[in-house]
Tab-separated table of C-alpha atoms in Angstrom:
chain	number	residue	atom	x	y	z
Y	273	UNK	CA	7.588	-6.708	11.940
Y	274	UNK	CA	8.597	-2.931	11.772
Y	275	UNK	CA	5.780	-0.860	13.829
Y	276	UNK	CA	4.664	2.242	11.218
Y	277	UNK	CA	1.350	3.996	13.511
Y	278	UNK	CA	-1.063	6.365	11.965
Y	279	UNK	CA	-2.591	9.033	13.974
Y	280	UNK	CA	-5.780	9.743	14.179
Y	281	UNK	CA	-7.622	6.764	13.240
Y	282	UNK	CA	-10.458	8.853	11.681
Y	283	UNK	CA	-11.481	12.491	11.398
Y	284	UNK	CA	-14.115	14.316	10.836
Y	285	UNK	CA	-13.757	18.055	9.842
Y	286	UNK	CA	-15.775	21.016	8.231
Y	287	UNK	CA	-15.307	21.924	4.496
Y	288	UNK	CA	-13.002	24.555	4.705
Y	289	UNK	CA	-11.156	23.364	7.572
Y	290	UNK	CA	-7.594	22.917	7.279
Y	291	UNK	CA	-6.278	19.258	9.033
Y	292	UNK	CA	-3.181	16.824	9.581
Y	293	UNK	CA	-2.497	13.747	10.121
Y	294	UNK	CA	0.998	11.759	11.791
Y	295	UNK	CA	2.725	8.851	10.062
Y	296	UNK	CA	5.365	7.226	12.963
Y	297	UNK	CA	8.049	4.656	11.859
Y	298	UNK	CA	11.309	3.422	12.890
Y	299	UNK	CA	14.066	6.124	12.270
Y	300	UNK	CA	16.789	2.957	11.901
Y	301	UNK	CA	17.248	1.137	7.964
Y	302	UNK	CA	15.017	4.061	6.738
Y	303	UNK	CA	14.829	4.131	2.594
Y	304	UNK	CA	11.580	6.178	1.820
Y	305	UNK	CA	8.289	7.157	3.093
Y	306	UNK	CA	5.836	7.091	0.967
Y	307	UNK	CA	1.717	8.910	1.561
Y	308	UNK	CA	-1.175	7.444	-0.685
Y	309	UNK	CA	-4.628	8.120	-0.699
Y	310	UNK	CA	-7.436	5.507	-1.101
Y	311	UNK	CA	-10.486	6.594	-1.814
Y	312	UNK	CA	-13.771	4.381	-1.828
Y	313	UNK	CA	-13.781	1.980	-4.677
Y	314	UNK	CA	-10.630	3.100	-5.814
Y	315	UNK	CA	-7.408	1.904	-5.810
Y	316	UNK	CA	-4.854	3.917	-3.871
Y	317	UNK	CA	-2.702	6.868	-5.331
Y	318	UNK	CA	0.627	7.992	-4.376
Y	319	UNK	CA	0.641	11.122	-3.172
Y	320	UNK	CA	4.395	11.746	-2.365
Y	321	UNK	CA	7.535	9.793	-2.085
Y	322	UNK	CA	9.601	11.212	0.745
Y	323	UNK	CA	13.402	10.670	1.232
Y	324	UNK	CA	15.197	12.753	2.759
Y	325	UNK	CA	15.012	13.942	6.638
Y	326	UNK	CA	13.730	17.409	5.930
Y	327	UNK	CA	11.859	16.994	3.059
Y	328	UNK	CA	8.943	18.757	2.386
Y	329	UNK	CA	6.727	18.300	-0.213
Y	330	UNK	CA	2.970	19.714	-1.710
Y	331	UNK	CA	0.727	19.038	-4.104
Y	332	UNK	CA	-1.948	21.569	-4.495
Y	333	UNK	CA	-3.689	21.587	-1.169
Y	334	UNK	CA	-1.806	19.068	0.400
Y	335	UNK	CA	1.879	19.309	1.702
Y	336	UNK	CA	3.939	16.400	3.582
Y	337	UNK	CA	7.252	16.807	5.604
Y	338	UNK	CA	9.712	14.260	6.878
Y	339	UNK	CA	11.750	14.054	9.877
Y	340	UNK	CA	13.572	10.720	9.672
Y	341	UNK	CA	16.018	11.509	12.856
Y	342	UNK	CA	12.990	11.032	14.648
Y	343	UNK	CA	10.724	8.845	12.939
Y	344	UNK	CA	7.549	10.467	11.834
Y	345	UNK	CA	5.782	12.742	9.065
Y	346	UNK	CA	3.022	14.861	8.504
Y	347	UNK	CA	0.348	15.046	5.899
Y	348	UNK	CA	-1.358	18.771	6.039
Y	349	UNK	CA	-4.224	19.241	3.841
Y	350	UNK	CA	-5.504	23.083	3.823
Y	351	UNK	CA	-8.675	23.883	3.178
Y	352	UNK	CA	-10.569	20.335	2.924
Y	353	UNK	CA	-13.164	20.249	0.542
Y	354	UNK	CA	-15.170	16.661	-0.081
Y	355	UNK	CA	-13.607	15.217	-2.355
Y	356	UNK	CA	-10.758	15.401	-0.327
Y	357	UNK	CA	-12.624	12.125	1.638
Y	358	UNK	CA	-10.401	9.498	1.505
Y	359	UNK	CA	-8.297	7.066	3.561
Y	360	UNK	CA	-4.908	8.139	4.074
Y	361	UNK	CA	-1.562	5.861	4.137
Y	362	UNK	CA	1.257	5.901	4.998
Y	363	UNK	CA	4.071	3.238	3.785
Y	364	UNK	CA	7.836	3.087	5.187
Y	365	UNK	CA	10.441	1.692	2.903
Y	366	UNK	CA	13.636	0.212	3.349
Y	367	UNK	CA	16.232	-0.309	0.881
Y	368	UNK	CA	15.819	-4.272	0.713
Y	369	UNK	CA	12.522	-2.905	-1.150
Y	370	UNK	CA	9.925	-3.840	1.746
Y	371	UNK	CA	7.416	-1.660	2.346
Y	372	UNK	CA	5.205	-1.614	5.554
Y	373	UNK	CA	2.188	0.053	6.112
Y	374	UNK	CA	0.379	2.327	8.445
Y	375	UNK	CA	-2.878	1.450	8.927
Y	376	UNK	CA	-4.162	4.515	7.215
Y	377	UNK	CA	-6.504	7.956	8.627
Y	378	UNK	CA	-9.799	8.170	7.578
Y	379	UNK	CA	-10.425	11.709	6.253
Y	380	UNK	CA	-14.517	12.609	6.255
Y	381	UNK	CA	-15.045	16.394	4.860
Y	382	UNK	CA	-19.002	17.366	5.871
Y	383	UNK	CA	-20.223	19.787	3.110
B	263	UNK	CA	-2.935	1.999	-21.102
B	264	UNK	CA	-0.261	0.857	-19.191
B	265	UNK	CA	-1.440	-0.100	-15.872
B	266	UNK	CA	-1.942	-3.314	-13.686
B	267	UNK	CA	-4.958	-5.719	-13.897
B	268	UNK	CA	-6.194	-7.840	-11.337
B	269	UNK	CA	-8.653	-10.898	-11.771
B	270	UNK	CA	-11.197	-12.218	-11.199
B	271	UNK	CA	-12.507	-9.123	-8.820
B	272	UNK	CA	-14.398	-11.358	-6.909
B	273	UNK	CA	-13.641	-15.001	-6.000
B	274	UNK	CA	-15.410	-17.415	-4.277
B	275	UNK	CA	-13.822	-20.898	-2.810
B	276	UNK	CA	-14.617	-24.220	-0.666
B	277	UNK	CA	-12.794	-24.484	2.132
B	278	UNK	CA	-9.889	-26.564	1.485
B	279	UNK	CA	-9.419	-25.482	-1.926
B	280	UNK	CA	-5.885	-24.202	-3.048
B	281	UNK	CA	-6.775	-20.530	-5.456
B	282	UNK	CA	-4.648	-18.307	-7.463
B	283	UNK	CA	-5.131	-14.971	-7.877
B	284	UNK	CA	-3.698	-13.012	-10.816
B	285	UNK	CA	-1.770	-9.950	-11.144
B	286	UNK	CA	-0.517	-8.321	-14.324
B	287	UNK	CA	1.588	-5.334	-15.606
B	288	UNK	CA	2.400	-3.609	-18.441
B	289	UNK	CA	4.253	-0.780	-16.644
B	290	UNK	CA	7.569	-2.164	-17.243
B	291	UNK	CA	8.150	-2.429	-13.540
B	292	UNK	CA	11.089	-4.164	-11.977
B	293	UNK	CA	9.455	-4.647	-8.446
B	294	UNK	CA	6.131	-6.220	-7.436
B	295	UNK	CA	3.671	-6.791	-4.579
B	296	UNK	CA	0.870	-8.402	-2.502
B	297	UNK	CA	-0.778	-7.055	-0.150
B	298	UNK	CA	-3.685	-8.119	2.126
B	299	UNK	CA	-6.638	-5.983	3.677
B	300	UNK	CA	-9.083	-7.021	6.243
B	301	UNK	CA	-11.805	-4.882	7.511
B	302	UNK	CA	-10.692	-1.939	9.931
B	303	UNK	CA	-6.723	-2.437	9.118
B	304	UNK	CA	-4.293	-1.466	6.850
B	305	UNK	CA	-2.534	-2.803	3.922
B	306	UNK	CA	-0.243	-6.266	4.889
B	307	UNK	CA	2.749	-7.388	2.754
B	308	UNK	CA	2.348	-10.967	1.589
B	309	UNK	CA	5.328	-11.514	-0.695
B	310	UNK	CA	7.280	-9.071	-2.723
B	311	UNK	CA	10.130	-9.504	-5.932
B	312	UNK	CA	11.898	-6.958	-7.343
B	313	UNK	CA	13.374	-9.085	-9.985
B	314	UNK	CA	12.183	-11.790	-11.970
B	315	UNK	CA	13.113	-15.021	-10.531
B	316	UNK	CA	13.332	-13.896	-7.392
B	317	UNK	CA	10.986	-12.823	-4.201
B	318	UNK	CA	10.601	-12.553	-0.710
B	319	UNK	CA	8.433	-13.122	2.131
B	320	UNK	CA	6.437	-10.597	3.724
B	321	UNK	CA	4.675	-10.071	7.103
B	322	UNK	CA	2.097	-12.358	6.576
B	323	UNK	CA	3.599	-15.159	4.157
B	324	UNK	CA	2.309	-18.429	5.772
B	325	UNK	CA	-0.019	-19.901	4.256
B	326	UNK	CA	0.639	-18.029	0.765
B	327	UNK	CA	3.216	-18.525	-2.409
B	328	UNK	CA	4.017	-16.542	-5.409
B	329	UNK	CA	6.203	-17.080	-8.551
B	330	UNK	CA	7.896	-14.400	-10.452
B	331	UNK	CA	8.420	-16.236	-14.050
B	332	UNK	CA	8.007	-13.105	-15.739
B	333	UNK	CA	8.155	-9.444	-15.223
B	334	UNK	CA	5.079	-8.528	-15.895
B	335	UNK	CA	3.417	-11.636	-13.622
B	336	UNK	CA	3.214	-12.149	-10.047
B	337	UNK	CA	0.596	-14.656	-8.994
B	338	UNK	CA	-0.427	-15.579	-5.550
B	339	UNK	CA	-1.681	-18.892	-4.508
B	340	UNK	CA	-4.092	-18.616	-1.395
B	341	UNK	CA	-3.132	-22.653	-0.345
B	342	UNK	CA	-5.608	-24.338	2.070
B	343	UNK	CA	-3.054	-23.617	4.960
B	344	UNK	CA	-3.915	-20.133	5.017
B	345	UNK	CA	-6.062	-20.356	8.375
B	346	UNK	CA	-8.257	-16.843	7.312
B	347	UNK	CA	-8.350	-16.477	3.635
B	348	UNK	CA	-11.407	-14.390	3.249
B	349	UNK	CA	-9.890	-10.995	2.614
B	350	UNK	CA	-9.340	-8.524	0.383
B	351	UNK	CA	-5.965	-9.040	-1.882
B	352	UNK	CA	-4.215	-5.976	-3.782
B	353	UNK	CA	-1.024	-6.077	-6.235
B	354	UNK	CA	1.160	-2.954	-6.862
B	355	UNK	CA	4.046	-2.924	-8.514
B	356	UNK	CA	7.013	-0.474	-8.747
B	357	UNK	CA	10.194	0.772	-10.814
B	358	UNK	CA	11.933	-0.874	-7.837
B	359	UNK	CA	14.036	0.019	-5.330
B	360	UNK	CA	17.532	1.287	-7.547
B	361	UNK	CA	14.970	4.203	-8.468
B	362	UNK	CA	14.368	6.920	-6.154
B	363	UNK	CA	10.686	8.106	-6.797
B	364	UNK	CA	9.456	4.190	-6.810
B	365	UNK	CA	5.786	5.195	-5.776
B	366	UNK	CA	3.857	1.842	-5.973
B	367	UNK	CA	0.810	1.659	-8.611
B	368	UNK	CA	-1.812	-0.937	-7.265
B	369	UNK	CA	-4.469	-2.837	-9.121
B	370	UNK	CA	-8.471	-3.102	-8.782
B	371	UNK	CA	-7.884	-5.796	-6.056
B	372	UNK	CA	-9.508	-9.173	-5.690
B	373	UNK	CA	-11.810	-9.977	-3.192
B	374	UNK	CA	-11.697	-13.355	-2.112
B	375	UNK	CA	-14.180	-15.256	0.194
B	376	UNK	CA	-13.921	-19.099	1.291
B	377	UNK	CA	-17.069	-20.868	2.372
């Protein structure tokens, strides 16, 4: 079973506060990364697919990059608001077309 | 609306008893999943296909089997092996792996309990 760690667990930040979270994974038979966000009673949302070592990618507040020489990426969200509360994962993909995920960061945003 | 539908979205079962959960799309997607969540943990791959007629086992697969008779179908039977069943069971599916961007697009989930 491939070993893909999310770091923090949970976090807890300020509206306005800008925060990140680290996505680790094997850096052999890499395909893709892939970030989602889950929020409650929802079903989870890709955010970005990742692919190549390098990469960087945003959306609005939220930008991702990729380092696949050694094994990890990093969600940045700028600015949290709220609704920005979600459970964040992370998913590494080989080109067999498994997918294994982290077990996700726990965003809170206080107003 | 294309999307993928899960049911029932909650599913209660006797100990012992074999269940099937359904998943269905209408994405026109080569590749689909199962996944399992349990409280405090990420998402778990059961099985996965990316073709019809064909799938593979996950992380977790004992316990578990799936068919993939048609594209849009991937059932999951939950068969009284399965030593903890009571979890909570998501399907995604995907353009597959020949296509770069092949973000997955999950259903509603099922939640299954066993009494």
């Amino acid at each position: 079973i491939l070993n893909v760690e999310q770091s923090p667990q949970s976090l807890h930040v300020q509206e306005g506060d800008s925060t990140n979270f680290t996505c680790s994974f094997p850096s052999s038979n890499f395909y893709a990364l892939h970030w989602y966000r889950w929020e409650t009673a929802k079903s989870p949302e890709a955010l970005f697919v990742m692919t190549l070592n390098g990469d960087e990618k945003k959306k609005g507040r939220i930008s991702a990059t990729l380092n696949t020489k050694e094994g990890y990426s990093y969600l940045y969200i700028k600015g949290s608001q709220p609704e920005d509360s979600a459970t964040y994962l992370c998913a590494f993909m080989t080109n067999a077309g498994k997918s294994t995920f982290g077990d996700g960061t726990t965003l809170t945003v206080k107003p | 609306d294309g999307g993928i539908t899960q049911s029932p979205k909650y599913l209660f079962r006797k100990e012992g008893q074999n269940v099937t959960l359904s998943c269905e799309q209408n994405l026109n997607h080569d590749a689909m999943y199962w996944y399992r969540q349990d409280p405090g943990q990420g998402l778990r791959l059961i099985y996965y296909s990316q073709i019809v007629n064909d799938f593979q086992k996950g992380d977790i697969a004992e316990g578990y089997s799936v068919s993939r008779e048609k594209k849009e179908s991937f059932p999951l039977t939950v068969t009284s092996a399965q030593k903890n069943p009571t979890a909570f069971y998501l399907c995604a599916s995907s353009r597959g792996r020949a296509v770069t961007y092949n973000e997955q697009f999950f259903g509603p989930g099922t939640r299954l309990t066993v009494l």
